[in-house]
PDB file of C-alpha atoms in Angstrom:
ATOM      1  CA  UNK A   1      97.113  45.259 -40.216  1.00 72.00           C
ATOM      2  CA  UNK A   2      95.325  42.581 -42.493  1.00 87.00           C
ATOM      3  CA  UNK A   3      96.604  41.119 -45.607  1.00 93.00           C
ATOM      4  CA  UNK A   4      95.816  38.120 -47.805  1.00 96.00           C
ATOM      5  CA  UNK A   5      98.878  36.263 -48.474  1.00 96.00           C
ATOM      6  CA  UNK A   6      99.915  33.578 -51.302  1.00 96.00           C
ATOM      7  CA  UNK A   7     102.115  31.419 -51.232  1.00 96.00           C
ATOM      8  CA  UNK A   8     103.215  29.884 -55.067  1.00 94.00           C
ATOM      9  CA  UNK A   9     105.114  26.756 -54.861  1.00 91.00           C
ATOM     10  CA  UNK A  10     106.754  27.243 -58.570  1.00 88.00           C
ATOM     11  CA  UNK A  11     105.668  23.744 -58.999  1.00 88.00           C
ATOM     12  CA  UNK A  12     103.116  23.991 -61.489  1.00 88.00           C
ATOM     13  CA  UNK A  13     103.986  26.344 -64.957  1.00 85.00           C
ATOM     14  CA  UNK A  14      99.833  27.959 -64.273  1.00 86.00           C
ATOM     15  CA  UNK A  15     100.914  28.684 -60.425  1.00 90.00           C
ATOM     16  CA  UNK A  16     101.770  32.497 -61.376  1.00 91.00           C
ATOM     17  CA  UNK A  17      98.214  32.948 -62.871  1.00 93.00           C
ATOM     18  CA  UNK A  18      96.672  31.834 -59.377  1.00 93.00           C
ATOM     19  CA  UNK A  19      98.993  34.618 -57.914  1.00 94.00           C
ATOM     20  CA  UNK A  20      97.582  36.887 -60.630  1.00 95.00           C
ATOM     21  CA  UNK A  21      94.111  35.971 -59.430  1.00 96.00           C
ATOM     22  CA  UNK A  22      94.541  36.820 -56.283  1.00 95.00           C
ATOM     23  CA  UNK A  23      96.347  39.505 -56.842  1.00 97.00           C
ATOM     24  CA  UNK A  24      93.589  41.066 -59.475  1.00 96.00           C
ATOM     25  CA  UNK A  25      90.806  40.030 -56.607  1.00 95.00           C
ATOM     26  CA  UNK A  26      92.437  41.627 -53.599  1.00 96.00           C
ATOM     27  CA  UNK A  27      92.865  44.373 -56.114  1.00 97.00           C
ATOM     28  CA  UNK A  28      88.991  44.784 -56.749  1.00 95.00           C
ATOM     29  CA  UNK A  29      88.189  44.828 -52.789  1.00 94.00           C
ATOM     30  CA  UNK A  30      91.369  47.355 -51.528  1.00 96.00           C
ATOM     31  CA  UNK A  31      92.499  44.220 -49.772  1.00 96.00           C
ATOM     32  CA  UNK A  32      96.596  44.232 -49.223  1.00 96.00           C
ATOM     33  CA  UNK A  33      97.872  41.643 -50.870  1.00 97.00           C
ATOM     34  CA  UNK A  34     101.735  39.934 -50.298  1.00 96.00           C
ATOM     35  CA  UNK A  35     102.642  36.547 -52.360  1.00 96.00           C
ATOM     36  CA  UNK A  36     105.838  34.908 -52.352  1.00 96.00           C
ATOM     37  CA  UNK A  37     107.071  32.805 -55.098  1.00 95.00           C
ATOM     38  CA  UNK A  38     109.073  29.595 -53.127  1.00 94.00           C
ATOM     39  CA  UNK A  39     112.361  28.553 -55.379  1.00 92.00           C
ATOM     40  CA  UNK A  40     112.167  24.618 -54.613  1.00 92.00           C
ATOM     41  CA  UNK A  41     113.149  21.680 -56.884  1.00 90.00           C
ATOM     42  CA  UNK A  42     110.290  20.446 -59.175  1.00 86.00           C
ATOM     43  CA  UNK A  43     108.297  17.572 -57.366  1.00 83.00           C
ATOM     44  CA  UNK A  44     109.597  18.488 -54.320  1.00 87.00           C
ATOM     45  CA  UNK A  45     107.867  16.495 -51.194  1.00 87.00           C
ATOM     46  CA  UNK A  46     104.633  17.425 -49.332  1.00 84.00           C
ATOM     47  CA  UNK A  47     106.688  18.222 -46.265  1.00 87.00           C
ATOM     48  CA  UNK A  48     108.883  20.424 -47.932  1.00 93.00           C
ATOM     49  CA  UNK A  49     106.505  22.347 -49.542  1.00 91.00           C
ATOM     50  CA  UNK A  50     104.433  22.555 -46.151  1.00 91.00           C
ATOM     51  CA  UNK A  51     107.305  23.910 -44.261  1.00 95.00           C
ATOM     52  CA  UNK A  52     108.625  26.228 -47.083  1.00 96.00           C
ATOM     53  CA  UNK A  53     105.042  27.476 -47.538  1.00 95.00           C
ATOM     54  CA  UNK A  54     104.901  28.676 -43.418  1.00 95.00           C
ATOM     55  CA  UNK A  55     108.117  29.702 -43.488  1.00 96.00           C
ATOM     56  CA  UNK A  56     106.848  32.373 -46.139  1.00 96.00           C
ATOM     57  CA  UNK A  57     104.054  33.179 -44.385  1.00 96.00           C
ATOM     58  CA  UNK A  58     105.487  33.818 -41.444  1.00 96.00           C
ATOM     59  CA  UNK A  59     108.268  36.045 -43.079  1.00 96.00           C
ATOM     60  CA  UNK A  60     104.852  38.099 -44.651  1.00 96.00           C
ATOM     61  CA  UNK A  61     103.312  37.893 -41.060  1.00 95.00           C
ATOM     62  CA  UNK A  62     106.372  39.396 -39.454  1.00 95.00           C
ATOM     63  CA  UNK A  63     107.290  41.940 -42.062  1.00 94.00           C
ATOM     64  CA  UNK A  64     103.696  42.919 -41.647  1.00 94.00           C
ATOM     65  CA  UNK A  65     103.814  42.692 -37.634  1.00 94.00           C
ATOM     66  CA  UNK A  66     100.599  40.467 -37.920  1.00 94.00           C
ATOM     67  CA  UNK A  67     100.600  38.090 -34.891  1.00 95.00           C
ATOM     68  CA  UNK A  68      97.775  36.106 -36.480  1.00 96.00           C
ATOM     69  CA  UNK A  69      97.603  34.214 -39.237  1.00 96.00           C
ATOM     70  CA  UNK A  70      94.302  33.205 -40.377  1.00 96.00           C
ATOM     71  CA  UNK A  71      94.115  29.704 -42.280  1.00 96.00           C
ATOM     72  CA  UNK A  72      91.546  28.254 -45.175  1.00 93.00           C
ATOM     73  CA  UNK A  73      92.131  24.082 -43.905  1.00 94.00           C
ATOM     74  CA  UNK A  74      88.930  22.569 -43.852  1.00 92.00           C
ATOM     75  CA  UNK A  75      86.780  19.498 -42.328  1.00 89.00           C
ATOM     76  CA  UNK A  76      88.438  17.791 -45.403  1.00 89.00           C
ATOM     77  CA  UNK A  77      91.926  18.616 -44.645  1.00 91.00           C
ATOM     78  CA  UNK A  78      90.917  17.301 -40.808  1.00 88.00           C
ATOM     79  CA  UNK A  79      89.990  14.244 -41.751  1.00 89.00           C
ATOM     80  CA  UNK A  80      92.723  13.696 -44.185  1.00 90.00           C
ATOM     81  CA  UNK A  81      94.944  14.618 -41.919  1.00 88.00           C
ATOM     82  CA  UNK A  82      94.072  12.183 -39.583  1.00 87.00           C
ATOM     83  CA  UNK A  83      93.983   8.980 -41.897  1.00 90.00           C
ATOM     84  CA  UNK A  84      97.492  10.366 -43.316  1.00 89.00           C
ATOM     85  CA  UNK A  85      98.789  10.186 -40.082  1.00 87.00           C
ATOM     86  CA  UNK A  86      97.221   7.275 -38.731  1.00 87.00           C
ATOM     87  CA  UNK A  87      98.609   4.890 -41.844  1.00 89.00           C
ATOM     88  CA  UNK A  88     101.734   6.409 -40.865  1.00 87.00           C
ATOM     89  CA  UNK A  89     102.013   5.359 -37.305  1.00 88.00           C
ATOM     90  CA  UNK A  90     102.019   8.772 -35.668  1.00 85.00           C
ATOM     91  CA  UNK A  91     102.433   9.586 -31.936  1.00 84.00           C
ATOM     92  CA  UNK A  92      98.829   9.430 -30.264  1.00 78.00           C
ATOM     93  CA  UNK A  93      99.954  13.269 -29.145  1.00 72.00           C
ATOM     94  CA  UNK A  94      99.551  14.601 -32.758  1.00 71.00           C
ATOM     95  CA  UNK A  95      97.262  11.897 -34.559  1.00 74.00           C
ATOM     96  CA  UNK A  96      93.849  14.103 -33.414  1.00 72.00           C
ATOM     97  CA  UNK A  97      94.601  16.161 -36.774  1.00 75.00           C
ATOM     98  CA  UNK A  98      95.014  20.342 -37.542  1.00 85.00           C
ATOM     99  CA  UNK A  99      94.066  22.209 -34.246  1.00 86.00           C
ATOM    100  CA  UNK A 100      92.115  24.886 -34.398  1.00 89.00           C
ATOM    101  CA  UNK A 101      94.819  27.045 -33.104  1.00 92.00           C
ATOM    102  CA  UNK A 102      97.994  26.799 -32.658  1.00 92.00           C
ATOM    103  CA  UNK A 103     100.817  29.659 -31.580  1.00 95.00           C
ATOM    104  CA  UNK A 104     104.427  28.847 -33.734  1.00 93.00           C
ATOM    105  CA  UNK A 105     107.140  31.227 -33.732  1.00 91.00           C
ATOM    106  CA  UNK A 106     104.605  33.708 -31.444  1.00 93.00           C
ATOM    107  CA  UNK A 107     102.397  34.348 -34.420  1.00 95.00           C
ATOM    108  CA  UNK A 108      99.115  32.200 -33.499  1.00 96.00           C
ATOM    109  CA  UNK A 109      97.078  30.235 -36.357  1.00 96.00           C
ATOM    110  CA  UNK A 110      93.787  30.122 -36.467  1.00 97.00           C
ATOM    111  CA  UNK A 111      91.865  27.889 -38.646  1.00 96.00           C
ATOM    112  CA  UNK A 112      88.247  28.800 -38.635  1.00 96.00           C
ATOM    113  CA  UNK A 113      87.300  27.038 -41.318  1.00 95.00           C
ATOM    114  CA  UNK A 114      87.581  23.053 -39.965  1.00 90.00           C
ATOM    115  CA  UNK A 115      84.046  22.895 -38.738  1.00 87.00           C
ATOM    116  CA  UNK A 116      82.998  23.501 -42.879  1.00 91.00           C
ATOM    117  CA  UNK A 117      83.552  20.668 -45.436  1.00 89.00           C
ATOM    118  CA  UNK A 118      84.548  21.949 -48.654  1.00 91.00           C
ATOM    119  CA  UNK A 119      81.344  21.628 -50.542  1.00 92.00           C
ATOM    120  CA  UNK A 120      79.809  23.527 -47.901  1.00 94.00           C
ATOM    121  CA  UNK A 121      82.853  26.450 -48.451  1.00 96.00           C
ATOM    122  CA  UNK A 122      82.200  26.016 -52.145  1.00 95.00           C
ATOM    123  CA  UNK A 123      78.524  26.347 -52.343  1.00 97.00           C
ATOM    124  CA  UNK A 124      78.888  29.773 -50.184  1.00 97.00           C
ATOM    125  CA  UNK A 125      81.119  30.962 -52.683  1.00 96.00           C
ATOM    126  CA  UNK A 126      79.380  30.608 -55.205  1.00 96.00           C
ATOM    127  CA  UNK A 127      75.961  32.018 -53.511  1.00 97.00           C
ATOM    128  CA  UNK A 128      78.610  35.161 -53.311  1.00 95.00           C
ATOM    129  CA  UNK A 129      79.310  34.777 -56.205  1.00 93.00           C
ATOM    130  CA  UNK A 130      83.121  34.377 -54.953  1.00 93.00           C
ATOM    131  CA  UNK A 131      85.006  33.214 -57.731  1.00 91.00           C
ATOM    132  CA  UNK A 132      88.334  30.171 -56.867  1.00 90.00           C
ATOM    133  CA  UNK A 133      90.896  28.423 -59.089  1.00 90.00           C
ATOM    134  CA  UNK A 134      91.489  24.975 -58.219  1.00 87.00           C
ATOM    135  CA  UNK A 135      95.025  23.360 -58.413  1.00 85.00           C
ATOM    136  CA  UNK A 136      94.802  20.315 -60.657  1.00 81.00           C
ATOM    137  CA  UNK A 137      97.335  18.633 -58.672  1.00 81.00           C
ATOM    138  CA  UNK A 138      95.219  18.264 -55.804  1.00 83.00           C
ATOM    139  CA  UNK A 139      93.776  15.651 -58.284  1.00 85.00           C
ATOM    140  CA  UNK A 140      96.653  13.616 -58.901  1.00 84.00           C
ATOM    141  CA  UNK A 141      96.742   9.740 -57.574  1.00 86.00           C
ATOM    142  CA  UNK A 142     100.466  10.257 -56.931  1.00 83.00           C
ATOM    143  CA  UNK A 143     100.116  11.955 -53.484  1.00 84.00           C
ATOM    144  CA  UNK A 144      98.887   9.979 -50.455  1.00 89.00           C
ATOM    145  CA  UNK A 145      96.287  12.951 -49.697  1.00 90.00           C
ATOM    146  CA  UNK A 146      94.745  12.456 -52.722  1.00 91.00           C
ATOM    147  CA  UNK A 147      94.310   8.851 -52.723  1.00 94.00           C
ATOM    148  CA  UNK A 148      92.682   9.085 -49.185  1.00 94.00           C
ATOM    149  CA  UNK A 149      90.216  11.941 -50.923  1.00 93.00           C
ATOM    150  CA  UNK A 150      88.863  10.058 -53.621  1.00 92.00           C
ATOM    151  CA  UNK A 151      89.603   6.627 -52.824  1.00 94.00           C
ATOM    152  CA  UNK A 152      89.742   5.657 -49.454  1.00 93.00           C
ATOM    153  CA  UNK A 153      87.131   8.625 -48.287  1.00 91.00           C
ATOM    154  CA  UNK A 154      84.562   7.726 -50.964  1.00 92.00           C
ATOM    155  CA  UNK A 155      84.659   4.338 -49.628  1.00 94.00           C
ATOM    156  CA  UNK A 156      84.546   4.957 -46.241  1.00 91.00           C
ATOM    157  CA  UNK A 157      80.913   6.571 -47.206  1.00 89.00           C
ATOM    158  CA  UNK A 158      79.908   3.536 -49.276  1.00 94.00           C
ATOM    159  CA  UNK A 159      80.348   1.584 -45.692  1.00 95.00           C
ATOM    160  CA  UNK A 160      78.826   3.654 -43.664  1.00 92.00           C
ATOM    161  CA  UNK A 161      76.856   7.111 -44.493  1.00 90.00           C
ATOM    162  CA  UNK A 162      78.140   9.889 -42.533  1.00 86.00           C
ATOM    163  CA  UNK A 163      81.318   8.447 -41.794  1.00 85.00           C
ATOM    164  CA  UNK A 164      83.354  11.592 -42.405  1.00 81.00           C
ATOM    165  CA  UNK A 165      80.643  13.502 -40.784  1.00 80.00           C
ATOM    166  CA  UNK A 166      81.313  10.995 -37.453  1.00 85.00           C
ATOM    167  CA  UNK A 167      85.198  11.549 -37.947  1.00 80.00           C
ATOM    168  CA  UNK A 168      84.588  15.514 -37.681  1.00 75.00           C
ATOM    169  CA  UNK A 169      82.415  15.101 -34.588  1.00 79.00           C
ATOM    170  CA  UNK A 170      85.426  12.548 -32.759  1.00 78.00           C
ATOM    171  CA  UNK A 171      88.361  15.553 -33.516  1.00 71.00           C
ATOM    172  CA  UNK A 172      85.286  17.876 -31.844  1.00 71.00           C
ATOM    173  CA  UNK A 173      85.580  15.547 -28.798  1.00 77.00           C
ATOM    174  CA  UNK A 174      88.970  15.045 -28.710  1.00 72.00           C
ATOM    175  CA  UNK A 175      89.837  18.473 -28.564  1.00 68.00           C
ATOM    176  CA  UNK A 176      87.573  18.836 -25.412  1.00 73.00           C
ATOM    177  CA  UNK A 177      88.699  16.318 -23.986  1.00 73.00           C
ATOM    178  CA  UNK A 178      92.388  16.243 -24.629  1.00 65.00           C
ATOM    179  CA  UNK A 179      93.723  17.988 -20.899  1.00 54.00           C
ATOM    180  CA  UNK A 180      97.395  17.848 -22.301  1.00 45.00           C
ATOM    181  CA  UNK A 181      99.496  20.007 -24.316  1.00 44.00           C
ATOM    182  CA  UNK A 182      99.602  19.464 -27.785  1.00 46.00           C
ATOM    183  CA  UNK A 183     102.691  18.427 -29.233  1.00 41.00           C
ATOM    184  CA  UNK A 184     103.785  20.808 -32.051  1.00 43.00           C
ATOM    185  CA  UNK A 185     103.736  18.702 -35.110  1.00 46.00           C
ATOM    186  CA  UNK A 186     105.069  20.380 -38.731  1.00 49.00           C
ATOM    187  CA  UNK A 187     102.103  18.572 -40.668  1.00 50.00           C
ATOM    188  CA  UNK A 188      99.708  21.179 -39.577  1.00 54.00           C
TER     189      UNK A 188
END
């Protein structure tokens, strides 16, 4: 059984139209469609949201007996990832970033879109002609992820060209290399 599921945070007053969206696209392709609408204090944290948002997927997953749940992270969200834990002294175990896959609560994630960076997801889209909303609060200078996006990333670049492309290609190698078990790690 394959669905798309959405999760709305309720933290934005336009996060029910990007349910509508969906909804109205899923609609168009006879794709099932399942969205949850989380009931969390305004500004609520990063790591709240995170672990209400896959604790609502994994209630759709189960309800739907999927035991796979297919993510959209990408190269960005790696990279991210990585500098977001590193600045926050992080246990060597979970510093490589998102893993590919991962098995929580028996329902494995897979995220097969890490190896694309998001201009590279975008510009397929739109050769699709795939149409996407974009959060506005993935903007904001207020959250640490953000800050590393368009500050800290940008100037990584301005040092050295390619820089994220070389930080894709080390969590490549680490992954091969790694010969331990991954410590599960709720920023995923």
């Amino acid at each position: 059984d394959f669905a798309v599921a959405h999760v709305d945070h309720g933290q934005r007053d336009e996060s029910a139209a990007d349910a509508a969206f969906i909804a109205r696209y899923c609609a168009r392709y006879g794709l099932a469609f399942e969205s949850r609408r989380l009931k969390l204090p305004r500004q609520s944290s990063e790591a709240l949201l995170r672990k209400a948002r896959y604790a609502a997927l994994f209630e759709i997953a189960r309800a739907r007996e999927c035991k796979v749940l297919l993510t959209a992270h990408h190269a960005g969200d790696q990279l991210e990832t990585f500098l977001l834990r590193l600045l926050r002294g992080s246990h060597p175990d979970t510093i490589r970033g998102i893993p590919a896959q991962s098995v929580r609560e028996g329902i494995a994630i897979v995220r097969p879109f890490l190896v694309f960076e998001k201009k590279e997801l975008a510009a397929f889209a739109s050769e699709c002609g795939i149409c996407w909303r974009e959060d506005e609060t993935n903007r904001s200078p207020k959250f640490a992820r953000n800050r590393i996006r368009y500050e800290l990333l940008p100037l990584l670049e301005s040092i050295r060209a390619g820089a994220s492309r070389n930080a894709f290609a080390f969590f490549d190698e680490l992954e091969k290399n790694s010969g331990t078990e991954r410590r599960s790690d709720e920023n995923e």
